[in-house]
mmCIF file of C-alpha atoms in Angstrom:
data_model
loop_
_atom_site.group_PDB
_atom_site.id
_atom_site.type_symbol
_atom_site.label_atom_id
_atom_site.label_comp_id
_atom_site.label_asym_id
_atom_site.label_seq_id
_atom_site.Cartn_x
_atom_site.Cartn_y
_atom_site.Cartn_z
ATOM 1 C CA MET A 1 142.564 141.492 105.226
ATOM 2 C CA GLU A 2 139.801 143.310 106.993
ATOM 3 C CA GLY A 3 137.292 141.088 105.198
ATOM 4 C CA MET A 4 139.075 137.974 106.484
ATOM 5 C CA LYS A 5 138.985 139.266 110.071
ATOM 6 C CA SER A 6 135.298 140.061 109.719
ATOM 7 C CA MET A 7 134.612 136.510 108.540
ATOM 8 C CA GLU A 8 136.617 135.088 111.471
ATOM 9 C CA ARG A 9 134.610 137.196 113.915
ATOM 10 C CA GLN A 10 131.368 135.922 112.361
ATOM 11 C CA LEU A 11 132.534 132.305 112.667
ATOM 12 C CA GLU A 12 133.552 132.888 116.277
ATOM 13 C CA ARG A 13 130.145 134.347 117.095
ATOM 14 C CA LYS A 14 128.503 131.370 115.382
ATOM 15 C CA ARG A 15 130.556 128.916 117.455
ATOM 16 C CA GLU A 16 129.606 130.767 120.635
ATOM 17 C CA ALA A 17 125.906 130.847 119.738
ATOM 18 C CA GLU A 18 125.628 127.234 118.583
ATOM 19 C CA PRO A 19 125.759 125.621 122.063
ATOM 20 C CA VAL A 20 123.069 128.060 123.193
ATOM 21 C CA ARG A 21 120.788 127.007 120.321
ATOM 22 C CA ARG A 22 121.385 123.333 121.071
ATOM 23 C CA SER A 23 120.678 123.919 124.752
ATOM 24 C CA GLN A 24 117.442 125.741 123.941
ATOM 25 C CA ALA A 25 116.366 122.906 121.620
ATOM 26 C CA ILE A 26 117.055 120.301 124.318
ATOM 27 C CA GLU A 27 115.195 122.396 126.876
ATOM 28 C CA ARG A 28 112.147 122.622 124.587
ATOM 29 C CA TRP A 29 112.317 118.856 124.018
ATOM 30 C CA TRP A 30 112.341 118.208 127.768
ATOM 31 C CA GLN A 31 109.462 120.617 128.267
ATOM 32 C CA ARG A 32 107.382 118.751 125.682
ATOM 33 C CA LEU A 33 108.283 115.447 127.326
ATOM 34 C CA GLU A 34 107.311 116.671 130.784
ATOM 35 C CA GLU A 35 104.083 118.129 129.425
ATOM 36 C CA ALA A 36 103.201 114.754 127.854
ATOM 37 C CA ARG A 37 103.926 113.010 131.172
ATOM 38 C CA ARG A 38 101.788 115.449 133.127
ATOM 39 C CA GLN A 39 98.975 115.049 130.612
ATOM 40 C CA ALA A 40 99.175 111.250 130.879
ATOM 41 C CA GLN A 41 98.744 111.524 134.650
ATOM 42 C CA THR A 42 95.423 113.333 134.177
ATOM 43 C CA LEU A 43 93.944 110.764 131.785
ATOM 44 C CA PRO A 44 91.628 107.955 132.924
ATOM 45 C CA ARG A 45 93.090 104.482 133.424
ATOM 46 C CA VAL A 46 89.677 102.753 133.336
ATOM 47 C CA VAL A 47 87.133 103.142 130.520
ATOM 48 C CA LYS A 48 83.563 101.945 130.947
ATOM 49 C CA PHE A 49 82.114 99.786 128.183
ATOM 50 C CA GLU A 50 78.916 101.831 128.038
ATOM 51 C CA ASP A 51 80.833 105.119 127.675
ATOM 52 C CA ARG A 52 81.933 104.281 124.133
ATOM 53 C CA PRO A 53 79.152 104.116 121.503
ATOM 54 C CA TRP A 54 78.852 101.544 118.747
ATOM 55 C CA VAL A 55 79.566 103.289 115.448
ATOM 56 C CA GLN A 56 79.611 102.079 111.873
ATOM 57 C CA ASN A 57 82.731 101.801 109.752
ATOM 58 C CA ALA A 58 83.465 100.073 106.453
ATOM 59 C CA GLN A 59 84.043 96.722 108.186
ATOM 60 C CA THR A 60 81.151 96.471 110.666
ATOM 61 C CA PHE A 61 80.101 98.219 113.918
ATOM 62 C CA VAL A 62 82.834 99.116 116.401
ATOM 63 C CA LYS A 63 83.568 100.730 119.736
ATOM 64 C CA ASN A 64 86.731 102.785 119.457
ATOM 65 C CA TYR A 65 88.525 103.440 122.744
ATOM 66 C CA THR A 66 91.614 105.313 121.607
ATOM 67 C CA GLY A 67 90.518 107.399 118.640
ATOM 68 C CA ARG A 68 92.305 107.751 115.296
ATOM 69 C CA THR A 69 93.366 111.367 115.246
ATOM 70 C CA GLY A 70 97.136 110.910 115.577
ATOM 71 C CA LEU A 71 99.178 110.620 118.756
ATOM 72 C CA ALA A 72 98.150 114.044 120.055
ATOM 73 C CA GLY A 73 94.474 113.135 119.626
ATOM 74 C CA ARG A 74 94.856 109.714 121.235
ATOM 75 C CA LEU A 75 96.584 111.192 124.267
ATOM 76 C CA THR A 76 93.549 113.323 125.013
ATOM 77 C CA ARG A 77 91.550 110.127 125.664
ATOM 78 C CA LEU A 78 93.841 107.456 127.140
ATOM 79 C CA PRO A 79 97.483 107.293 128.270
ATOM 80 C CA ILE A 80 98.329 104.809 125.502
ATOM 81 C CA ASN A 81 100.816 105.701 122.774
ATOM 82 C CA ASN A 82 101.173 102.839 120.306
ATOM 83 C CA LEU A 83 97.992 100.757 120.350
ATOM 84 C CA ASP A 84 94.618 101.408 118.755
ATOM 85 C CA LEU A 85 92.011 99.653 120.928
ATOM 86 C CA ASN A 86 88.568 98.669 119.672
ATOM 87 C CA GLU A 87 85.682 96.235 119.919
ATOM 88 C CA GLN A 88 83.836 94.856 116.932
ATOM 89 C CA ILE A 89 80.523 93.071 116.584
ATOM 90 C CA ILE A 90 79.383 90.825 113.729
ATOM 91 C CA ALA A 91 75.612 90.385 113.476
ATOM 92 C CA PRO A 92 74.077 86.879 113.306
ATOM 93 C CA GLY A 93 74.371 85.385 109.839
ATOM 94 C CA SER A 94 76.512 88.275 108.689
ATOM 95 C CA LYS A 95 80.086 89.083 107.686
ATOM 96 C CA SER A 96 82.461 92.005 107.937
ATOM 97 C CA GLY A 97 83.867 94.048 105.110
ATOM 98 C CA LYS A 98 86.794 92.566 103.208
ATOM 99 C CA HIS A 99 90.052 94.497 103.259
ATOM 100 C CA ARG A 100 93.760 94.389 103.951
ATOM 101 C CA HIS A 101 96.486 96.611 105.366
ATOM 102 C CA TYR A 102 100.149 96.455 106.238
ATOM 103 C CA THR A 103 99.235 96.536 109.920
ATOM 104 C CA GLU A 104 98.929 93.210 111.712
ATOM 105 C CA ALA A 105 95.928 92.921 114.047
ATOM 106 C CA LEU A 106 95.046 90.893 117.147
ATOM 107 C CA PHE A 107 91.427 89.820 117.749
ATOM 108 C CA PHE A 108 90.316 88.194 121.017
ATOM 109 C CA ILE A 109 86.945 86.460 120.642
ATOM 110 C CA ILE A 110 84.794 87.575 123.591
ATOM 111 C CA GLU A 111 81.640 85.789 122.488
ATOM 112 C CA GLY A 112 80.316 83.859 119.521
ATOM 113 C CA GLU A 113 81.631 81.430 116.955
ATOM 114 C CA GLY A 114 82.554 81.735 113.293
ATOM 115 C CA TYR A 115 85.461 81.715 110.910
ATOM 116 C CA GLU A 116 87.945 83.849 108.977
ATOM 117 C CA MET A 117 88.900 83.926 105.342
ATOM 118 C CA HIS A 118 92.563 84.979 105.130
ATOM 119 C CA ASP A 119 93.926 85.073 101.597
ATOM 120 C CA GLU A 120 91.205 82.525 100.652
ATOM 121 C CA VAL A 121 92.097 80.146 103.508
ATOM 122 C CA LYS A 122 89.447 79.356 106.151
ATOM 123 C CA TYR A 123 90.271 79.588 109.883
ATOM 124 C CA PRO A 124 87.512 78.703 112.419
ATOM 125 C CA TRP A 125 87.353 80.475 115.791
ATOM 126 C CA LYS A 126 85.211 80.576 118.931
ATOM 127 C CA ALA A 127 85.027 82.464 122.235
ATOM 128 C CA GLY A 128 88.318 82.382 124.110
ATOM 129 C CA ASP A 129 90.468 82.157 120.976
ATOM 130 C CA ILE A 130 92.855 84.758 119.621
ATOM 131 C CA MET A 131 92.739 85.356 115.901
ATOM 132 C CA GLY A 132 95.802 87.005 114.392
ATOM 133 C CA VAL A 133 95.784 88.770 111.041
ATOM 134 C CA PRO A 134 99.354 88.805 109.699
ATOM 135 C CA THR A 135 100.590 91.858 107.879
ATOM 136 C CA TYR A 136 99.073 92.583 104.442
ATOM 137 C CA CYS A 137 96.638 89.667 104.573
ATOM 138 C CA ILE A 138 93.248 89.985 102.818
ATOM 139 C CA HIS A 139 90.784 89.119 105.572
ATOM 140 C CA GLN A 140 87.086 88.946 106.358
ATOM 141 C CA HIS A 141 85.145 87.725 109.420
ATOM 142 C CA PHE A 142 82.073 85.465 109.108
ATOM 143 C CA ASN A 143 79.384 84.735 111.698
ATOM 144 C CA PRO A 144 77.171 81.912 110.352
ATOM 145 C CA THR A 145 75.328 81.455 113.686
ATOM 146 C CA ASP A 146 72.091 82.963 115.007
ATOM 147 C CA THR A 147 73.839 84.862 117.831
ATOM 148 C CA PRO A 148 76.191 87.882 117.649
ATOM 149 C CA ALA A 149 79.973 87.498 117.634
ATOM 150 C CA ARG A 150 82.079 90.092 119.468
ATOM 151 C CA PHE A 151 85.826 90.754 119.387
ATOM 152 C CA PHE A 152 88.253 92.931 121.310
ATOM 153 C CA PHE A 153 90.951 93.922 118.860
ATOM 154 C CA CYS A 154 94.225 95.836 118.841
ATOM 155 C CA ILE A 155 96.231 97.390 116.022
ATOM 156 C CA PRO A 156 99.729 98.900 116.308
ATOM 157 C CA ASN A 157 99.447 102.547 115.326
ATOM 158 C CA VAL A 158 103.068 103.027 114.256
ATOM 159 C CA PHE A 159 102.343 102.048 110.657
ATOM 160 C CA GLU A 160 100.919 105.447 109.720
ATOM 161 C CA ALA A 161 104.128 107.160 110.852
ATOM 162 C CA MET A 162 106.080 104.605 108.790
ATOM 163 C CA GLY A 163 104.169 105.535 105.624
ATOM 164 C CA ILE A 164 102.256 102.246 105.312
ATOM 165 C CA GLY A 165 99.056 103.018 107.196
ATOM 166 C CA THR A 166 96.656 102.728 104.250
ATOM 167 C CA VAL A 167 93.709 100.332 103.977
ATOM 168 C CA GLU A 168 92.681 98.632 100.729
ATOM 169 C CA GLN A 169 88.915 98.268 101.114
ATOM 170 C CA ILE A 170 87.827 95.457 98.791
ATOM 171 C CA GLU A 171 84.236 95.000 99.963
ATOM 172 C CA LEU A 172 81.992 96.905 102.400
ATOM 173 C CA HIS A 173 80.069 95.034 105.070
ATOM 174 C CA GLU A 174 76.632 94.128 103.792
ATOM 175 C CA ASN A 175 74.692 96.404 106.150
ATOM 176 C CA TYR A 176 76.794 99.489 105.427
ATOM 177 C CA ARG A 177 74.921 102.778 105.177
ATOM 178 C CA PRO A 178 76.743 105.924 103.993
ATOM 179 C CA PRO A 179 76.813 108.698 106.618
ATOM 180 C CA GLU A 180 74.156 111.359 106.273
ATOM 181 C CA GLY A 181 75.348 113.981 103.827
ATOM 182 C CA ALA A 182 78.118 111.787 102.398
ATOM 183 C CA GLN A 183 79.154 112.352 98.789
ATOM 184 C CA THR A 184 79.361 109.251 96.595
ATOM 185 C CA LEU A 185 82.641 108.901 94.686
ATOM 186 C CA TYR A 186 82.678 107.334 91.219
ATOM 187 C CA GLY A 187 85.330 105.734 89.027
ATOM 188 C CA PRO A 188 86.014 106.424 85.315
ATOM 189 C CA SER A 189 83.326 103.944 84.231
ATOM 190 C CA GLY A 190 80.699 105.322 86.589
ATOM 191 C CA GLU A 191 81.175 102.646 89.239
ATOM 192 C CA VAL A 192 80.900 103.576 92.926
ATOM 193 C CA THR A 193 84.420 103.673 94.387
ATOM 194 C CA GLY A 194 83.824 105.173 97.831
ATOM 195 C CA TYR A 195 82.397 108.028 99.861
ATOM 196 C CA LYS A 196 83.422 111.428 101.135
ATOM 197 C CA THR A 197 81.995 112.464 104.493
ATOM 198 C CA PRO A 198 80.721 115.975 105.205
ATOM 199 C CA GLU A 199 83.913 116.465 107.273
ATOM 200 C CA GLY A 200 86.001 115.844 104.154
ATOM 201 C CA ASN A 201 87.245 112.358 105.026
ATOM 202 C CA GLU A 202 87.413 109.978 102.067
ATOM 203 C CA PHE A 203 87.515 106.220 101.886
ATOM 204 C CA ARG A 204 87.550 104.124 98.763
ATOM 205 C CA PHE A 205 87.051 100.440 98.176
ATOM 206 C CA GLY A 206 87.460 97.850 95.469
ATOM 207 C CA ALA A 207 91.040 98.817 94.576
ATOM 208 C CA VAL A 208 93.820 96.304 95.204
ATOM 209 C CA ASP A 209 97.492 96.643 94.300
ATOM 210 C CA LEU A 210 97.658 93.508 92.162
ATOM 211 C CA GLU A 211 101.380 93.782 91.460
ATOM 212 C CA LEU A 212 102.174 93.958 95.146
ATOM 213 C CA GLN A 213 99.749 91.099 95.761
ATOM 214 C CA LYS A 214 101.831 88.904 93.452
ATOM 215 C CA VAL A 215 104.927 89.736 95.457
ATOM 216 C CA MET A 216 103.227 88.997 98.784
ATOM 217 C CA GLU A 217 102.033 85.631 97.438
ATOM 218 C CA GLY A 218 105.540 84.726 96.300
ATOM 219 C CA LYS A 219 104.667 84.854 92.610
ATOM 220 C CA LYS A 220 107.198 87.568 91.809
ATOM 221 C CA GLY A 221 110.603 88.656 93.026
ATOM 222 C CA ARG A 222 111.971 85.150 93.513
ATOM 223 C CA SER A 223 115.641 84.700 94.310
ATOM 224 C CA PRO A 224 117.931 83.292 91.621
ATOM 225 C CA GLY A 225 118.145 79.968 93.461
ATOM 226 C CA GLY A 226 120.948 78.222 95.266
ATOM 227 C CA GLU A 227 122.815 79.520 98.285
ATOM 228 C CA PRO A 228 123.060 83.320 98.665
ATOM 229 C CA ARG A 229 126.380 84.531 97.292
ATOM 230 C CA ASN A 230 126.421 87.944 98.978
ATOM 231 C CA THR A 231 124.542 90.183 101.402
ATOM 232 C CA TYR A 232 122.154 91.437 98.733
ATOM 233 C CA ASP A 233 121.183 87.851 97.895
ATOM 234 C CA LEU A 234 120.275 87.437 101.575
ATOM 235 C CA ASP A 235 117.830 90.343 101.253
ATOM 236 C CA ILE A 236 116.206 88.699 98.225
ATOM 237 C CA ARG A 237 115.913 85.465 100.208
ATOM 238 C CA THR A 238 114.320 87.344 103.108
ATOM 239 C CA LEU A 239 111.279 88.305 101.003
ATOM 240 C CA GLU A 240 110.668 84.638 100.176
ATOM 241 C CA GLU A 241 111.004 83.688 103.832
ATOM 242 C CA GLU A 242 108.501 86.368 104.872
ATOM 243 C CA VAL A 243 105.972 85.114 102.327
ATOM 244 C CA GLN A 244 106.412 81.533 103.526
ATOM 245 C CA TRP A 245 106.067 82.617 107.140
ATOM 246 C CA ARG A 246 102.731 84.359 106.491
ATOM 247 C CA MET A 247 101.367 81.296 104.718
ATOM 248 C CA SER A 248 102.521 78.707 107.270
ATOM 249 C CA VAL A 249 102.030 80.201 110.758
ATOM 250 C CA PRO A 250 98.832 79.591 112.776
ATOM 251 C CA HIS A 251 96.295 82.384 112.322
ATOM 252 C CA VAL A 252 94.104 81.277 115.256
ATOM 253 C CA VAL A 253 95.369 80.384 118.734
ATOM 254 C CA LYS A 254 92.909 78.051 120.462
ATOM 255 C CA GLY A 255 92.402 79.283 124.000
ATOM 256 C CA ASP A 256 91.210 75.924 125.356
ATOM 257 C CA GLU A 257 94.420 74.277 124.119
ATOM 258 C CA ARG A 258 96.761 76.577 126.023
ATOM 259 C CA PRO A 259 97.839 75.575 129.570
ATOM 260 C CA TRP A 260 97.489 77.616 132.752
ATOM 261 C CA GLU A 261 100.769 78.455 134.505
ATOM 262 C CA ASP A 262 101.228 79.344 138.176
ATOM 263 C CA THR A 263 103.718 82.222 138.272
ATOM 264 C CA ARG A 264 105.038 84.832 140.698
ATOM 265 C CA MET A 265 102.569 87.264 139.119
ATOM 266 C CA GLY A 266 99.620 84.863 139.424
ATOM 267 C CA ARG A 267 97.726 82.281 137.370
ATOM 268 C CA ILE A 268 98.340 83.022 133.671
ATOM 269 C CA LYS A 269 97.442 81.425 130.346
ATOM 270 C CA TYR A 270 99.776 82.683 127.600
ATOM 271 C CA LEU A 271 98.165 83.036 124.169
ATOM 272 C CA VAL A 272 100.675 85.153 122.224
ATOM 273 C CA HIS A 273 104.340 85.271 123.248
ATOM 274 C CA PRO A 274 107.755 85.263 121.517
ATOM 275 C CA THR A 275 108.152 81.610 122.531
ATOM 276 C CA LEU A 276 104.853 80.635 120.824
ATOM 277 C CA THR A 277 104.378 80.411 117.059
ATOM 278 C CA SER A 278 101.574 82.566 115.664
ATOM 279 C CA GLY A 279 100.873 85.061 112.909
ATOM 280 C CA LEU A 280 101.542 87.979 115.286
ATOM 281 C CA ARG A 281 104.933 89.598 115.817
ATOM 282 C CA LEU A 282 104.061 92.885 117.511
ATOM 283 C CA PHE A 283 101.907 91.651 120.424
ATOM 284 C CA GLU A 284 102.014 89.632 123.615
ATOM 285 C CA ALA A 285 98.748 88.458 125.150
ATOM 286 C CA TYR A 286 97.565 86.279 128.028
ATOM 287 C CA ILE A 287 94.577 85.608 130.275
ATOM 288 C CA GLN A 288 95.115 86.164 133.989
ATOM 289 C CA GLU A 289 92.900 84.843 136.772
ATOM 290 C CA LEU A 290 92.687 86.366 140.255
ATOM 291 C CA PRO A 291 91.341 84.023 142.962
ATOM 292 C CA PRO A 292 88.372 85.118 145.100
ATOM 293 C CA GLY A 293 89.541 87.919 147.372
ATOM 294 C CA GLY A 294 93.072 87.509 146.012
ATOM 295 C CA SER A 295 95.650 89.639 144.279
ATOM 296 C CA SER A 296 98.370 89.397 141.664
ATOM 297 C CA GLY A 297 102.042 90.037 142.148
ATOM 298 C CA ARG A 298 103.410 93.546 141.705
ATOM 299 C CA HIS A 299 105.760 94.587 138.917
ATOM 300 C CA ARG A 300 106.490 97.116 136.219
ATOM 301 C CA HIS A 301 107.813 97.088 132.662
ATOM 302 C CA VAL A 302 108.587 99.657 129.998
ATOM 303 C CA GLY A 303 105.941 98.437 127.563
ATOM 304 C CA GLU A 304 102.366 99.693 127.718
ATOM 305 C CA GLU A 305 99.677 97.201 128.723
ATOM 306 C CA VAL A 306 95.879 97.107 128.451
ATOM 307 C CA HIS A 307 93.389 94.791 130.137
ATOM 308 C CA LYS A 308 89.926 93.846 128.939
ATOM 309 C CA ILE A 309 88.042 92.669 132.032
ATOM 310 C CA LEU A 310 86.271 89.436 131.122
ATOM 311 C CA GLU A 311 84.597 88.644 134.450
ATOM 312 C CA GLY A 312 84.580 89.794 138.047
ATOM 313 C CA SER A 313 85.270 93.101 139.783
ATOM 314 C CA GLY A 314 88.202 94.608 141.618
ATOM 315 C CA TYR A 315 90.784 97.324 141.383
ATOM 316 C CA ASP A 316 94.344 98.128 140.340
ATOM 317 C CA ILE A 317 97.001 100.091 142.175
ATOM 318 C CA HIS A 318 99.073 102.130 139.709
ATOM 319 C CA ASP A 319 102.012 103.976 141.274
ATOM 320 C CA GLY A 320 100.059 104.183 144.545
ATOM 321 C CA THR A 321 96.721 105.284 143.009
ATOM 322 C CA ARG A 322 93.638 103.051 143.079
ATOM 323 C CA TRP A 323 91.551 102.423 139.940
ATOM 324 C CA ASP A 324 88.347 100.367 140.316
ATOM 325 C CA TRP A 325 87.122 98.108 137.522
ATOM 326 C CA GLU A 326 84.395 95.594 136.709
ATOM 327 C CA ALA A 327 83.473 93.217 133.887
ATOM 328 C CA GLU A 328 83.648 94.770 130.374
ATOM 329 C CA ASP A 329 85.861 97.672 131.485
ATOM 330 C CA LEU A 330 89.124 98.519 129.740
ATOM 331 C CA VAL A 331 92.128 99.174 132.010
ATOM 332 C CA CYS A 332 95.176 101.049 130.702
ATOM 333 C CA ILE A 333 98.662 100.726 132.216
ATOM 334 C CA PRO A 334 101.046 103.404 130.869
ATOM 335 C CA VAL A 335 104.779 103.067 130.313
ATOM 336 C CA ASN A 336 106.876 102.141 133.386
ATOM 337 C CA THR A 337 103.927 102.050 135.798
ATOM 338 C CA VAL A 338 104.222 99.942 138.968
ATOM 339 C CA HIS A 339 100.967 97.973 139.047
ATOM 340 C CA GLN A 340 99.107 95.263 140.959
ATOM 341 C CA HIS A 341 95.612 93.770 140.538
ATOM 342 C CA PHE A 342 93.070 92.921 143.275
ATOM 343 C CA ASN A 343 89.835 90.891 143.213
ATOM 344 C CA THR A 344 87.244 92.345 145.607
ATOM 345 C CA ASP A 345 84.774 89.458 145.259
ATOM 346 C CA PRO A 346 85.330 86.961 148.114
ATOM 347 C CA HIS A 347 83.446 84.171 146.329
ATOM 348 C CA ARG A 348 84.262 84.301 142.600
ATOM 349 C CA PRO A 349 87.441 84.646 140.538
ATOM 350 C CA ALA A 350 88.150 87.597 138.254
ATOM 351 C CA ARG A 351 89.650 87.204 134.786
ATOM 352 C CA PHE A 352 91.071 89.639 132.288
ATOM 353 C CA LEU A 353 92.806 89.640 128.921
ATOM 354 C CA SER A 354 96.193 91.382 128.939
ATOM 355 C CA VAL A 355 97.661 92.767 125.702
ATOM 356 C CA GLN A 356 101.102 94.356 125.430
ATOM 357 C CA SER A 357 103.068 95.785 122.530
ATOM 358 C CA ARG A 358 106.150 93.727 121.662
ATOM 359 C CA LEU A 359 107.804 96.741 120.012
ATOM 360 C CA TYR A 360 109.447 97.637 123.318
ATOM 361 C CA ARG A 361 111.087 94.220 123.443
ATOM 362 C CA TYR A 362 112.548 94.714 119.966
ATOM 363 C CA MET A 363 113.923 98.092 121.063
ATOM 364 C CA GLY A 364 115.839 96.565 123.972
ATOM 365 C CA HIS A 365 113.225 97.239 126.687
ATOM 366 C CA GLY A 366 111.785 93.758 127.234
ATOM 367 C CA GLY A 367 111.215 91.890 130.463
ATOM 368 C CA VAL A 368 109.770 92.956 133.833
ATOM 369 C CA GLU A 369 111.040 94.344 137.103
ATOM 370 C CA HIS A 370 109.376 92.003 139.604
ATOM 371 C CA LEU A 371 108.645 93.666 142.946
ATOM 372 C CA GLU A 372 106.287 91.397 144.908
ATOM 373 C CA ASP A 373 105.022 87.805 144.585
ATOM 374 C CA THR A 374 101.328 86.956 144.468
ATOM 375 C CA PRO A 375 100.160 85.530 147.834
ATOM 376 C CA THR A 376 99.479 82.143 146.193
ATOM 377 C CA TRP A 377 103.097 81.759 145.046
ATOM 378 C CA GLY A 378 105.248 79.329 146.984
ATOM 379 C CA PRO A 379 108.159 76.891 146.543
#
């Protein structure tokens, strides 16, 4: 009997303590959230082109704006959570490394002309276009001209957290040089399979999951045919539909074929949007033009946004704080920031590429809260 009472007292103490533990856990969660917000407020919103060096990777030479050291590492550089932001240059008469990954990628062609090979299909591009690499597509960039080609490109960085952040490196770019002190890695037959840097980072190339490749090309896993008879049959059908989608959607959006629209936010040319068919599902992108001495509308939205300044000079107002920018700068707009753009040149327009993550839209946080019309807007 005494043992039963002792057990009841223990259970009662546990019930009394449990709300305290939950409260402490919630308090720690809020403290971490507030710390992240305070840290974001201290980070730069504008990054100068010359402040990021060109560095070699397995594909070509890149400028990396956000870093690839996990969320905590990225948030020491820029107030951007779910986009990796880079520039890439392809030398005249050269090509990038060949690879694939589960991550889709958006490339805006800043300068140059060339073509892609995506799963052995050729897609030409030129300056002003957006080239989209659908998920798990073998791709390689080619510059057959005598001038450099340069891209601004974005990759969603959620794939690593989802367990599918790996890269299958099939071929290194032709000018690749192993880092000083790198250890060469060999396969069972003595073939070179990759390198290990002095810091301990490894990358390997030449290995492709051929069985998965057959699935992604629709050569395996086909449905039994006919109309789906149950919910599981619908899931089998979905794989076929995904394969067909990757093969049929446009991989290059021609910038000179997209119309300009006069909107409450300003003059905009939409390149990637849910209403437009492309090989990209996780991005929205447009070009915006500010007239000489003019300004955009003012709004905010949950989703993060980044701008690559293509021409001109001016400034942004973010939650009451001014951030000056000029051509080639990268401007970062964090979550839920009230923002407006101004062109300080009284004689020439300013233009920038805007890229946003569509993940917020899928999570129920799409759309904008419009606060002020651009001065050029009228009935």
